[in-house]
Every structure is written in structure tokens, then in C-alpha cells.
Short mmCIF file of C-alpha atoms and ligand atoms in Angstrom, two decimals:
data_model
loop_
_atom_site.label_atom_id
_atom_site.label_comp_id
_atom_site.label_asym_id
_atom_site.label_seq_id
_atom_site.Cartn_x
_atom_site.Cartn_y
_atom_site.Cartn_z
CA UNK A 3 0.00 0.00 0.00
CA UNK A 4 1.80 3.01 -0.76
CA UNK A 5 0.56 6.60 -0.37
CA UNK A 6 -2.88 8.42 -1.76
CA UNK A 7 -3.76 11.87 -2.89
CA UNK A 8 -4.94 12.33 0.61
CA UNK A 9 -2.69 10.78 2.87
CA UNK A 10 1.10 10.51 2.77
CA UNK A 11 3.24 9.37 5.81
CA UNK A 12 7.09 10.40 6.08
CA UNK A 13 8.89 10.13 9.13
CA UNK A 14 11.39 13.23 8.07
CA UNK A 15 8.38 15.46 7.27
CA UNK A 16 8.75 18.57 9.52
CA UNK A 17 4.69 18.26 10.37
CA UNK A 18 4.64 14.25 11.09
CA UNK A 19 7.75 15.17 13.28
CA UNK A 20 6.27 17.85 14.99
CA UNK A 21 3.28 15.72 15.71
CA UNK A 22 3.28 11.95 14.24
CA UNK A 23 0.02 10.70 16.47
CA UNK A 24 -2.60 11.69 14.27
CA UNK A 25 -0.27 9.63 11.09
CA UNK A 26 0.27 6.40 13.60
CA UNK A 27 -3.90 6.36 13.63
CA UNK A 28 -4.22 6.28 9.82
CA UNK A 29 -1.50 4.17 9.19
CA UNK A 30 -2.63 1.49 11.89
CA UNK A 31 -6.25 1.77 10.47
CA UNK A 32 -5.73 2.19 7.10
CA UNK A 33 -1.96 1.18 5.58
CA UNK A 34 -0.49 -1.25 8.29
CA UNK A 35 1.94 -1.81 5.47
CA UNK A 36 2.52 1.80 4.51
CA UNK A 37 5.36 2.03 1.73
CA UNK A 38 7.16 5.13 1.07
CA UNK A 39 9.02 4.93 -2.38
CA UNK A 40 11.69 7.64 -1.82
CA UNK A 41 13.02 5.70 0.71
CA UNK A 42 12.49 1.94 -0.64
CA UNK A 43 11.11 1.36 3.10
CA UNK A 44 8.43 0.10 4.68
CA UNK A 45 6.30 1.49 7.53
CA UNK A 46 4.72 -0.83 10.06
CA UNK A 47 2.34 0.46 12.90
CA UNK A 48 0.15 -2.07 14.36
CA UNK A 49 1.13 -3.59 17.26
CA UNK A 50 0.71 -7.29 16.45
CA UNK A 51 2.94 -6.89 13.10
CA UNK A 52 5.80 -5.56 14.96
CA UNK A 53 5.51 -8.39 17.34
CA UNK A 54 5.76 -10.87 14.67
CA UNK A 55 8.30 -9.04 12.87
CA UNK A 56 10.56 -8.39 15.51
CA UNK A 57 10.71 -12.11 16.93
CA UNK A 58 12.07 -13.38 13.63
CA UNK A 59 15.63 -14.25 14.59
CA UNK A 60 17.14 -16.42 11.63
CA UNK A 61 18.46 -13.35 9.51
CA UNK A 62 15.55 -12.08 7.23
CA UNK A 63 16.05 -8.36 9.20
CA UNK A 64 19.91 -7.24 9.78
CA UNK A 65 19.98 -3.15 11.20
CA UNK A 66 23.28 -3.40 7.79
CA UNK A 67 22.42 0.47 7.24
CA UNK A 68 21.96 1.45 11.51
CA UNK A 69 18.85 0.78 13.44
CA UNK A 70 18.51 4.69 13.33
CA UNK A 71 19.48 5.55 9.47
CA UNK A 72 19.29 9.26 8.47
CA UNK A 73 17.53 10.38 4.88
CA UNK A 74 21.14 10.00 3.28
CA UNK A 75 21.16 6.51 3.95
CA UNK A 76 17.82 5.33 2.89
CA UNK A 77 17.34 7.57 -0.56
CA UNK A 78 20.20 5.08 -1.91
CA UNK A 79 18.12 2.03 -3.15
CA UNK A 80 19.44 -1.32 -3.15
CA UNK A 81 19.20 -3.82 -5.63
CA UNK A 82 19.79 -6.65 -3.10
CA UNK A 83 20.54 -8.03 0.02
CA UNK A 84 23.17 -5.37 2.18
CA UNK A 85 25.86 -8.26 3.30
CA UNK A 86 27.86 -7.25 6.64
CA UNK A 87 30.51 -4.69 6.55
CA UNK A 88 34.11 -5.81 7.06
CA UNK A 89 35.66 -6.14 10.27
CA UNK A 90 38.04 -3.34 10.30
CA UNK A 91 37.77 -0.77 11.70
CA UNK A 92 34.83 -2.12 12.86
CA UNK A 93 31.72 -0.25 12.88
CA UNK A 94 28.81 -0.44 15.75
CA UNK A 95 28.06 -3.92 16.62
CA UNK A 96 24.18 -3.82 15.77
CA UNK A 97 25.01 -3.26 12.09
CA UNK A 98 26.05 -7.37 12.37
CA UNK A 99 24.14 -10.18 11.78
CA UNK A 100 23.35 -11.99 14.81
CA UNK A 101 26.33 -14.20 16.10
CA UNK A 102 28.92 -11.40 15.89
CA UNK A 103 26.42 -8.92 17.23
CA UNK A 104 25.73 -11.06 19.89
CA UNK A 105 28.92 -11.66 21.10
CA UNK A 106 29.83 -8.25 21.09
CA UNK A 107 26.78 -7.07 23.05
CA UNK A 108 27.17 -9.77 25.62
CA UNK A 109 30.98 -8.84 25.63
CA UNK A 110 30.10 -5.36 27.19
CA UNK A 111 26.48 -5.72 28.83
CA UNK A 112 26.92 -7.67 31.96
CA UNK A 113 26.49 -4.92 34.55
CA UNK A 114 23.29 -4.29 32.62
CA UNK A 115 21.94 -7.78 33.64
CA UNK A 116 19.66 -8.00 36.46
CA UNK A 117 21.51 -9.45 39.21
CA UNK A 118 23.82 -6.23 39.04
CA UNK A 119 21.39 -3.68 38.14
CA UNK A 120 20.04 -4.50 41.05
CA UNK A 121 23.37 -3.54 43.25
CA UNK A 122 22.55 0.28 41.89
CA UNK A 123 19.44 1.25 43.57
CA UNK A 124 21.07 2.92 46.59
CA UNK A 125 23.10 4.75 44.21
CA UNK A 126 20.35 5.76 42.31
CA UNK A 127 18.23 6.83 45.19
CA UNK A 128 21.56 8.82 46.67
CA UNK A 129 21.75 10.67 43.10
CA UNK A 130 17.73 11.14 43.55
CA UNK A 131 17.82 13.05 47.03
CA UNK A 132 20.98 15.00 46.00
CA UNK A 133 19.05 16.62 43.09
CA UNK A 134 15.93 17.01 44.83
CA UNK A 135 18.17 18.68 47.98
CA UNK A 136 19.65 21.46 45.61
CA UNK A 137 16.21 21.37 43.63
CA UNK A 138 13.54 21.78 46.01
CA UNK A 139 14.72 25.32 47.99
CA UNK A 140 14.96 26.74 44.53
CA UNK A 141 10.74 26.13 44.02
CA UNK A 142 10.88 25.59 40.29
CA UNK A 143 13.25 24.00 38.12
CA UNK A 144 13.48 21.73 34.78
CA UNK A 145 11.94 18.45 35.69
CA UNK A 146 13.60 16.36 32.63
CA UNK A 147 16.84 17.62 32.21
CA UNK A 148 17.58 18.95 36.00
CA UNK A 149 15.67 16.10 37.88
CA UNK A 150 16.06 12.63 35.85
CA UNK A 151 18.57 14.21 33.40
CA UNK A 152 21.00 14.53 35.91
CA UNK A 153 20.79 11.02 37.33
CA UNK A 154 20.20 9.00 34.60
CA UNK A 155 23.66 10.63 32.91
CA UNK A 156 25.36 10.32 35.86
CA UNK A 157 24.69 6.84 36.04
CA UNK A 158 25.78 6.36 32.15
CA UNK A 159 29.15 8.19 33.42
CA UNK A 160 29.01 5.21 36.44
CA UNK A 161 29.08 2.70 33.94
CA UNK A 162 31.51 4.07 31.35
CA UNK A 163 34.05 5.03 33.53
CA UNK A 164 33.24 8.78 33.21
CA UNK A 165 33.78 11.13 36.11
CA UNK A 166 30.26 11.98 37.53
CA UNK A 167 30.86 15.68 36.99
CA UNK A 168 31.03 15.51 33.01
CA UNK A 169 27.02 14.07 33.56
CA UNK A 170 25.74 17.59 32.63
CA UNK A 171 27.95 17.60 29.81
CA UNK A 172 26.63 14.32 28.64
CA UNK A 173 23.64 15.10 28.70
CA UNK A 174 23.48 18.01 26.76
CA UNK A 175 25.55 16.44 24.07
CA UNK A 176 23.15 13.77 23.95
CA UNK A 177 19.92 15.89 23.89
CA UNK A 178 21.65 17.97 21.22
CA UNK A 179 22.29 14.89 19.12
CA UNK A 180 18.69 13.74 18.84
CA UNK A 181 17.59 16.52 17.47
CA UNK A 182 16.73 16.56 13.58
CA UNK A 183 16.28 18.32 10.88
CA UNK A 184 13.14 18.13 8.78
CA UNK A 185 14.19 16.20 5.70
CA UNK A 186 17.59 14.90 6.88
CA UNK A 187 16.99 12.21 10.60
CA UNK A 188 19.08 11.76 13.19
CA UNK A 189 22.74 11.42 11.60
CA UNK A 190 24.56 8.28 12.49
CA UNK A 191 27.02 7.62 15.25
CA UNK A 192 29.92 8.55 13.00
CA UNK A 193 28.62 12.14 12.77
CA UNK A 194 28.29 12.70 16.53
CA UNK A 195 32.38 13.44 16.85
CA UNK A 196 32.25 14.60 20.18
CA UNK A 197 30.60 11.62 21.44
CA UNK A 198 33.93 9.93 21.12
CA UNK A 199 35.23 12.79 22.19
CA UNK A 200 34.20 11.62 25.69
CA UNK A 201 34.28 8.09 25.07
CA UNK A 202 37.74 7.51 23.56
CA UNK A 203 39.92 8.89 26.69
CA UNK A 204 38.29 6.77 28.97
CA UNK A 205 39.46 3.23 26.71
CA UNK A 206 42.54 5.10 26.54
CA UNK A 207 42.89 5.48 30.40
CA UNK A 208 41.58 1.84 31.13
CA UNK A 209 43.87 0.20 28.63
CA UNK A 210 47.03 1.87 30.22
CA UNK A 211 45.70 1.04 33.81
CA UNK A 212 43.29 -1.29 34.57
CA UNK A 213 43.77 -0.63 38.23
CA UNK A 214 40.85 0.46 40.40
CA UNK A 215 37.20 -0.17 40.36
CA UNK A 216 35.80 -2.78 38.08
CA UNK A 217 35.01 -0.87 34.56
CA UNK A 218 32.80 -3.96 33.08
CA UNK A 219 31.59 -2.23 30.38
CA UNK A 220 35.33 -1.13 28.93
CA UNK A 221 37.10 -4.43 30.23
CA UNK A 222 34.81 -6.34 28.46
CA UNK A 223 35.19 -4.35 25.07
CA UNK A 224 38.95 -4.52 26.01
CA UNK A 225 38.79 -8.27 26.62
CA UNK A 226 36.96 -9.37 23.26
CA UNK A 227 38.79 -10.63 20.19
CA UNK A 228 36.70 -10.74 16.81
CA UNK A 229 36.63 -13.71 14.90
CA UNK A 230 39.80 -13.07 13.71
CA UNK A 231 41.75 -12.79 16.69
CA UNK A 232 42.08 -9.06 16.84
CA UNK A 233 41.23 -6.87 19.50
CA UNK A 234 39.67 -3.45 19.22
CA UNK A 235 41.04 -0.93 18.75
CA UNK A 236 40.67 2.49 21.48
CA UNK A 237 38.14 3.88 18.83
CA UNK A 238 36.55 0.90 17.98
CA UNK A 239 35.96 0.14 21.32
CA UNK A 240 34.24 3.42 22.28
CA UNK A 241 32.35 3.29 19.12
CA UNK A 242 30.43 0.44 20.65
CA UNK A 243 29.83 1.98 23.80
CA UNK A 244 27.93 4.88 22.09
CA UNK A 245 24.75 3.00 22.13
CA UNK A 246 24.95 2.97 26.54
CA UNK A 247 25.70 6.50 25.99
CA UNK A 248 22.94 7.38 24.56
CA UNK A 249 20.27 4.98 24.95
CA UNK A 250 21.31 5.99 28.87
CA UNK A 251 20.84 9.04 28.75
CA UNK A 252 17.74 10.91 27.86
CA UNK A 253 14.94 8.39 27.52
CA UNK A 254 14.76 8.10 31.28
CA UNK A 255 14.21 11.52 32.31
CA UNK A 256 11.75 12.30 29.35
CA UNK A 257 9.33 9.44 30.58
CA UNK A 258 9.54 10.50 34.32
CA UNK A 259 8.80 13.95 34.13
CA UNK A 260 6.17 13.71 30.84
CA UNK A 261 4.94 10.75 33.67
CA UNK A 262 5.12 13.11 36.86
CA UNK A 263 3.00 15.70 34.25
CA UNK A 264 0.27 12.99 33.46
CA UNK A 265 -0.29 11.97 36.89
CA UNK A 266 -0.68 15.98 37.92
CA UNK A 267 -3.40 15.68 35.16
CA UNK A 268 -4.93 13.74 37.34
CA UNK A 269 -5.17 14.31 41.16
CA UNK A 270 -7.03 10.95 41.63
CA UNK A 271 -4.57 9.34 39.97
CA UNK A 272 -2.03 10.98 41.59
CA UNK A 273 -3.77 10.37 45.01
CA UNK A 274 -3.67 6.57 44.64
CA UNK A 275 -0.25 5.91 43.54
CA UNK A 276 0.91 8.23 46.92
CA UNK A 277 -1.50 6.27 48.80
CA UNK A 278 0.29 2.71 48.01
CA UNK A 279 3.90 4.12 45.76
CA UNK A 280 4.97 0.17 46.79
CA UNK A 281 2.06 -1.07 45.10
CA UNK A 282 1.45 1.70 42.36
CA UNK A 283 4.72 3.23 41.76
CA UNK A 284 5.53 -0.43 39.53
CA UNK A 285 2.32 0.14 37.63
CA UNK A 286 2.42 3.79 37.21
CA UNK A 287 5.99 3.19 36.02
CA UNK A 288 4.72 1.01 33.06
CA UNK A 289 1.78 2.86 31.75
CA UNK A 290 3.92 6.08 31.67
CA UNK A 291 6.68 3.76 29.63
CA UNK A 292 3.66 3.08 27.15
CA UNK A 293 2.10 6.25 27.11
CA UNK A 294 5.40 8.95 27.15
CA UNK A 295 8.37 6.78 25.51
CA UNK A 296 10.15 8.95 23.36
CA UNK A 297 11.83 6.96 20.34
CA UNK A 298 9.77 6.87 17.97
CA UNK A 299 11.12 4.05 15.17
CA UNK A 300 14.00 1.54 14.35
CA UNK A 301 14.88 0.16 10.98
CA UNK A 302 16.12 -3.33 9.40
CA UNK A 303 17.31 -3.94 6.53
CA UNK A 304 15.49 -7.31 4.70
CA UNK A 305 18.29 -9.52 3.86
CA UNK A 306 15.60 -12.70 2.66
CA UNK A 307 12.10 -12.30 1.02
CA UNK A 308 9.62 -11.55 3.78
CA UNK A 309 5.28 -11.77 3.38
CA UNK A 310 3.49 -9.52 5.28
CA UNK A 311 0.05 -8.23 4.76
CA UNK A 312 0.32 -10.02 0.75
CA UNK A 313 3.12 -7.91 0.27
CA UNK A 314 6.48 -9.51 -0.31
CA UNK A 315 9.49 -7.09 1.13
CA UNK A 316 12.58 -7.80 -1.07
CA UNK A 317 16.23 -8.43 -0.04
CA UNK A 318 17.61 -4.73 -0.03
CA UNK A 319 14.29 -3.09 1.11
CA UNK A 320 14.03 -1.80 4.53
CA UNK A 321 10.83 -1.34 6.92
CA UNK A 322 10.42 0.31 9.57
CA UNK A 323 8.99 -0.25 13.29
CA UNK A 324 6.86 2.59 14.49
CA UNK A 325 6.98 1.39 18.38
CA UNK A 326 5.87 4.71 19.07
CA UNK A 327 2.34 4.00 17.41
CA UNK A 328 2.62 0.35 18.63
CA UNK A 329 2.51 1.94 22.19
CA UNK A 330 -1.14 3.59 20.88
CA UNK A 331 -2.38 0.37 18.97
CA UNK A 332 -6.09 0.29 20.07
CA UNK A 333 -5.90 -3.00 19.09
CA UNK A 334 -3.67 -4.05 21.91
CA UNK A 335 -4.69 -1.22 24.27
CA UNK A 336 -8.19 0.33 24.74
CA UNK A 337 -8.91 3.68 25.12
CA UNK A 338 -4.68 4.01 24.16
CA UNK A 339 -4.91 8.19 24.30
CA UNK A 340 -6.04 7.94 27.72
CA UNK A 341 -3.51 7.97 30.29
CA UNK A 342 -4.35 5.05 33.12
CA UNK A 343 -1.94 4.22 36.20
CA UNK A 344 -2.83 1.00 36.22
CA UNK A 345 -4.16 0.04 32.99
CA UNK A 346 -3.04 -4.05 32.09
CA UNK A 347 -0.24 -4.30 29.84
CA UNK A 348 0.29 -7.99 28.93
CA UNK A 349 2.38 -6.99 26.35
CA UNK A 350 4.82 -4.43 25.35
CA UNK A 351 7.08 -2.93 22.62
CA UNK A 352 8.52 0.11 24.15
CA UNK A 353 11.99 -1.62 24.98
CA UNK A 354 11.77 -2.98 21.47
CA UNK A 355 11.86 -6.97 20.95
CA UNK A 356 13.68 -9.82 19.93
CA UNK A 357 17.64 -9.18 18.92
CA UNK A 358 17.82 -5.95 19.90
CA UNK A 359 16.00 -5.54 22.67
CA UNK A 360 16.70 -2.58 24.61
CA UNK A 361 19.68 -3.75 27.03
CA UNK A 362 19.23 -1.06 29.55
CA UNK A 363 15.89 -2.35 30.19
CA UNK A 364 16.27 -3.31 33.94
CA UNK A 365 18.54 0.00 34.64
CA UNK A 366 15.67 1.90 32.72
CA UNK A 367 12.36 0.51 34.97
CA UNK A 368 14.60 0.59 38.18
CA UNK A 369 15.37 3.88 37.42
CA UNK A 370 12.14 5.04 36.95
CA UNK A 371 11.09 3.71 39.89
CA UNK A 372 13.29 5.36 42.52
CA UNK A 373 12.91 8.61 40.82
CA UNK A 374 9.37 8.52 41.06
CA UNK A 375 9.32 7.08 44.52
CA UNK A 376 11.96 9.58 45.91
CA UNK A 377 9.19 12.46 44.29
CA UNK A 378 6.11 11.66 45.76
CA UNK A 379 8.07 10.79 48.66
CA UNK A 380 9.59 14.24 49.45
CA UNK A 381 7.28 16.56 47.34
CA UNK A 382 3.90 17.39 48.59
CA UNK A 383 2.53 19.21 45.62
CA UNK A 384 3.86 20.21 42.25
CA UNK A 385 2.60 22.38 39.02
CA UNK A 386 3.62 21.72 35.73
CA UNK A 387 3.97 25.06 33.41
CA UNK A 388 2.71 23.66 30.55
CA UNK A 389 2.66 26.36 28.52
CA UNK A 390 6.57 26.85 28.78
CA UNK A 391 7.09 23.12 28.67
CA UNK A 392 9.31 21.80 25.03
CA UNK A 393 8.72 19.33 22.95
CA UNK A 394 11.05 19.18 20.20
CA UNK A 395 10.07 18.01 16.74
CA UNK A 396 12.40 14.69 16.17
CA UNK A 397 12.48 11.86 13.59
CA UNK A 398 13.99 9.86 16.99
CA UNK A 399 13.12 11.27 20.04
CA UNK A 400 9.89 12.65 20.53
CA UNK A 401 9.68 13.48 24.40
CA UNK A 402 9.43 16.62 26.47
CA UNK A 403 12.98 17.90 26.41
CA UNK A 404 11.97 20.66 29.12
CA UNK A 405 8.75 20.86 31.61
CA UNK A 406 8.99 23.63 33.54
CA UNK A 407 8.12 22.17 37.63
CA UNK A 408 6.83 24.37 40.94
CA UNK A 409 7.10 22.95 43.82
C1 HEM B 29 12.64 3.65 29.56
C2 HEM B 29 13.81 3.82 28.99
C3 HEM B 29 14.24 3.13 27.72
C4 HEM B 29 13.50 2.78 26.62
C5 HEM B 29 12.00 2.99 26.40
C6 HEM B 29 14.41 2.15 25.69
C7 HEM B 29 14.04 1.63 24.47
C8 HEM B 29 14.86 0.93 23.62
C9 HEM B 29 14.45 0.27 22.40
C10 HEM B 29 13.06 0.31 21.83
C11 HEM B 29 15.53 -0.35 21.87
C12 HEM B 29 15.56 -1.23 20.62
C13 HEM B 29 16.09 -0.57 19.40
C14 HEM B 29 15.94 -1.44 18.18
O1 HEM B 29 15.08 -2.31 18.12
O2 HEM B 29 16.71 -1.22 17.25
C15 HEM B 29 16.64 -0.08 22.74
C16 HEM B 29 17.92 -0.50 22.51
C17 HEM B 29 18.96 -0.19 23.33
N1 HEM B 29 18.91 0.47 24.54
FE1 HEM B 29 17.28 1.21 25.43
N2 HEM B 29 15.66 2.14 26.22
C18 HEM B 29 15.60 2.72 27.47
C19 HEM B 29 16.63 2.88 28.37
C20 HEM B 29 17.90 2.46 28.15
C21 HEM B 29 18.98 2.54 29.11
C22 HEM B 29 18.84 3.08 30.54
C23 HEM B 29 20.10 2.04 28.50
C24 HEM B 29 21.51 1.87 29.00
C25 HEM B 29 21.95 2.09 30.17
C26 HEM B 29 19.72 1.64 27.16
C27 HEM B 29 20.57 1.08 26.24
C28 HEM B 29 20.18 0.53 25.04
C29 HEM B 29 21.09 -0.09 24.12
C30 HEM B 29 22.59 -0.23 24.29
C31 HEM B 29 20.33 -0.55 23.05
C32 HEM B 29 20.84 -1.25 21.79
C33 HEM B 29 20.63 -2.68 21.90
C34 HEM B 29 21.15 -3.40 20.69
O3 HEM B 29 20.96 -2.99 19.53
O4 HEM B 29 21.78 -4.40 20.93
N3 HEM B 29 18.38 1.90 26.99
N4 HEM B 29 16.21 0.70 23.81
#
């Protein structure tokens, strides 16, 4: 199904970016298989699709041209399957098919599983009460970027091996990296420079001394050997952490305080998640995960035919996941505008599914969590300014960069 007179659907257009919501509903109703020819991709929307689509494991979808590729990328149309890049200097890791992507994320991710994640709630709830000590006598502040922002790229610094005070830093480069131009999309690691710029040194430093706290992430970069028996290089290895870096950073603290806003929406919602946060703070946490999740899409290249909807998807073609409309399927979720604590979610797409499933995801919900909890635990009442809050149009991430908070 590709587009009509009336109806056209492009993830770079400055209006779908400013506002894609009213596009998911179309698409989902009308074009679940929504093909855009200037890109050779294909659009999918309904929640059940991406389900199925995403659990196929055996090699029909590779992210060959990024999970996140920019306009440049996808006007070049291929005439077949995209085949792995070589090994040297090797790119990100996702770009793989699945055993050497594999290896390299489980190389890198084990203080991400949830044994260990679990050993950082204290340090989450200490970064929590600092903020909210140097927050609350001021009376109104940035809930995203000085609240969550703060911790949640502090905690990315914990993990890479950056000193805690460069988390402002990181965070701003981050937010100013997901934002995109009509037209163009997020550009691809490569073009973020300065991203290495913080992430090189510290593979530097750890490779000349490895003394000193356990660095898990870098070690295990430092540790791998590719299949053929090289190790990375100080680049390559910071290359791969860009995706902790990132990922890390500014999802968290869009979803709590867009969450925080919701619930103020809503004083008897509000009321009952206070009245039992043990209880309600869990399922507050995953409603405002479905409702204010920021990314918006993913791509995969097809590498082998594919069927969907009667429509074969050729080797070379790419399609995209539209998680963000996914998260709205009324299909899967009644009434999916409306924002409800403790709605049932059975099933969800928001950390993604399958390969690349998000591997911050226990970091993510735990962080969420204690910065919710530590809140409604030592503020009383709060107002949103809602007319100064920003949301900035983004192929990527569409969250509330800045809500204004009284306290
Ligand atoms: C609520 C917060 C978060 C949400 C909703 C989220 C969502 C996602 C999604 C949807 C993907 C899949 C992308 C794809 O299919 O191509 C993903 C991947 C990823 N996320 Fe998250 N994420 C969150 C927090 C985090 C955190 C806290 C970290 C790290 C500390 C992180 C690190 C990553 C990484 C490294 C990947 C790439 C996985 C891969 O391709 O192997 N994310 N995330």
C-alpha cells in the first residue's frame, strides 16, 4: 500500500515530526503496510505486526544500514541483500548479523543484567535526594533535564568510567544529538564526533591502567577478540559503547517527568499511587513507559524475502517499526490516548523486541522507579507550566525535552 492523494506518511516530514500521532492512527487503520518509495522502506504500525516481525531471529532483518538511518542513507536504493561490513575498523556492533552482534553485546552488557542492576538502587536513590536537595529550595526548576537528566547521565558516566561531573555535559551532548532536521533524521554515530570525544579517553585510560574499580563495560570491550583474533582498537571500542551513551541518557528523564506531568493531570490518579507508591509506583511506572516513551522508530534492513500483509518485502528493502504507534495500537490497548496508572499491559514494545531488545531495560524501569518514589516521597505538591514546557520536533526522540516544575 503506498501513499494516496490524501494521505502521505514520512517520518522526516517537519509536520509528522512535529506531531506523528494523528499519522500512527491512519497508518494502523488504514496502511499497516505503509510504503514510502523515496526511501524503498516500509512502515509498520500495528502492534501485532511488529511483534511478529521483531521475533524473527534467523536473519531475514539485519539493522546493515543502523537501526537509526538518516535520509542520506535510505534515498540510496538497493538492488539486493546489504551483506555485513568488514571487520576493520569495525563499525557499531548492531550493524552485524546476529552471532557477531551477539557476542559483542554480551561482551560489554553484563552490569546491565539483572543481578547487578540491582546492586545500583542505593546509588540511584543517593543521586535522587541529591538533586531534589539542591532542587527543592529553589521552588521551580526543569523536571527532565535537572531532575532525571541529571541522574540518569550520571549513572551512564558510572558505567563508562566517566567522572560523575562531566554528567551535565553528557547530557546536553546527547539531547543535542537527537535533534533533527526536517528532511535529513538523526545522523549516524559517526557524525556525533564529540561523542567519542568523551568516550575515547576513557578506553585510553583503562587500557594503560586497569587498576581500580571494576570498569565492566570497557574491560569487556577490552577483553573481546573478533573472529579473527584481533582486539579493538581504542576507537573501535568506544564506538560500541555509544549505544549505553545514549540509549542511557535521555529516555529516562523524558518518561519521568512527561509521567510526573500525566499523573498531575490527574489528582485521583495521583492520590492513589501516593497512597500505596509500593504497590502503584511499579504500575504507574509502566503505563507512563507506554504512554510517554520517546523513540519513535527503528529500521532493518530485509536480507531474505519476507510476506506480510500479501506484500512480499525484497532483499535490499528496509521497513520500519513505528513502536511509538505500537505503544497507541487500540488494538492491543483500549482507550490508548487515555492515560491510566494501572491500565493491564500484557504486552509491550517500548523496549523494542527480539535481537535488539533494549539492554538497559532493567537500569531503565529501576530507574524510573526510585525517581518517582523519591518524588512523591519528598514533594507534597507540584505544578507543571505547561505552557513553557518543550517538545522538540524529532524523527527519533519525541519526548518533552523541558517541563517547567513548581514545587
Ligand atoms: C525507559 C527507557 C528506555 C526505553 C524505552 C528504551 C528503548 C529501547 C528500544 C526500543 C531499543 C531497541 C532498538 C531497536 O530495536 O533497534 C533499545 C535498545 C537499546 N537500549 Fe534502550 N531504552 C531505554 C533505556 C535504556 C537505558 C537506561 C540504556 C543503557 C543504560 C539503554 C541502552 C540501550 C542499548 C545499548 C540498546 C541497543 C541494543 C542493541 O541494539 O543491541 N536503553 N532501547
Amino acid at each position: 500500500m503506498t501513499e494516496t492523494v490524501d494521505f502521505a506518511y514520512d517520518p522526516f516530514d517537519a509536520q509528522v515530526m512535529a506531531d506523528p500521532l494523528p499519522y500512527y492512527r491512519t497508518l494502523r487503520d488504514e496502511y499497516p503496510l505503509y510504503y514510502m518509495p523515496q526511501w524503498d522502506t516500509f512502515a509498520l504500525s500495528r502492534f501485532e505486526d511488529i511483534w511478529q516481525v521483531l521475533e524473527v531471529n534467523d536473519g531475514t532483518f539485519v539493522a546493515s544500514e543502523g537501526t537509526l538511518p538518516p535520509t542520506t542513507v535510505l534515498a540510496k536504493h538497493n538492488t539486493g541483500p546489504v551483506e555485513d561490513p568488514p571487520l576493520h575498523p569495525l563499525p557499531f556492533h548492531a550493524v552485524f548479523d546476529a552471532d557477531l552482534y551477539g557476542e559483542i553485546r554480551r561482551s560489554h552488557s553484563a552490569p546491565l543484567r539483572p543481578r547487578s542492576v540491582a546492586g545500583l538502587a542505593d546509588r540511584i536513590r543517593t543521586l535522587a535526594n541529591e538533586r531534589l536537595d539542591l532542587l527543592l529550595p529553589r521552588g521551580s526548576f526543569d523536571l527532565t533535564q535537572e531532575y532525571g537528566g541529571i541522574v540518569a547521565a550520571s549513572m551512564v558516566c558510572g558505567l563508562l568510567g566517566l567522572p560523575d561531573d562531566l554528567a551535565p555535559q553528557v547530557l546536553a551532548a546527547v539531547n543535542a544529538g537527537s535533534l533533527a532536521e526536517p528532511g535529513v533524521g538523526v545522523e549516524v554515530a559517526a557524525a556525533r564526533p564529540n561523542y567519542l570525544g568523551f568516550l575515547t579517553p576513557v578506553v585510553e585510560r583503562r587500557r594503560a591502567d586497569a587498576s581500580g574499580d571494576a570498569l565492566p563495560v570497557v574491560d569487556g570491550l577490552l577483553g573481546y577478540r573478533l573472529p579473527d583474533g584481533t582486539a579493538l582498537t581504542d576507537t573501535e571500542a568506544a564506538t560500541q559503547m555509544l549505544c549505553i551513551f545514549i540509549g542511557g541518557t535521555e529516555t529516562v528523564p523524558k518518561i519521568v517527568a512527561h509521567g510526573l506531568w500525566e499523573l498531575s493531570k490527574r489528582p485521583d490518579q495521583l492520590a492513589a499511587v501516593r497512597a500505596d507508591p509500593a504497590t502503584n509506583v511499579p504500575l504507574a511506572r509502566e503505563e507512563m513507559i507506554r504512554y510517554c516513551a520517546p523513540a519513535q522508530w527503528f529500521a532493518r534492513t530485509v536480507r531474505k524475502p519476507y510476506t506480510i500483509h500479501d506484500k512480499t518485502i525484497e532483499p535490499g528493502q528496509r521497513i520500519i517499526t513505528l513502536l511509538a504507534s505500537a505503544n497507541r495500537d487500540e488494538r492491543e490497548y483500549p482507550q490508548p490516548d487515555e492515560f491510566i496508572f494501572d491500565r493491564p499491559i500484557k504486552r509491550s514494545l517500548a523496549f523494542g523486541r527480539g535481537q535488539h531488545f533494549c539492554i538497559g531495560y532493567h537500569l531503565a524501569r529501576l530507574e524510573i522507579d526510585v525517581l518517582l518514589t523519591e518524588w512523591l516521597r519528598r514533594v507534597p505538591d507540584y505544578a507543571i507550566h505547561s505552557d513553557a514546557a518543550k517538545r522538540l520536533p524529532s524523527s527519533f526522540q519525541w519526548g518533552w525535552n523541558n517541563i517547567p516544575v513548581e514545587v
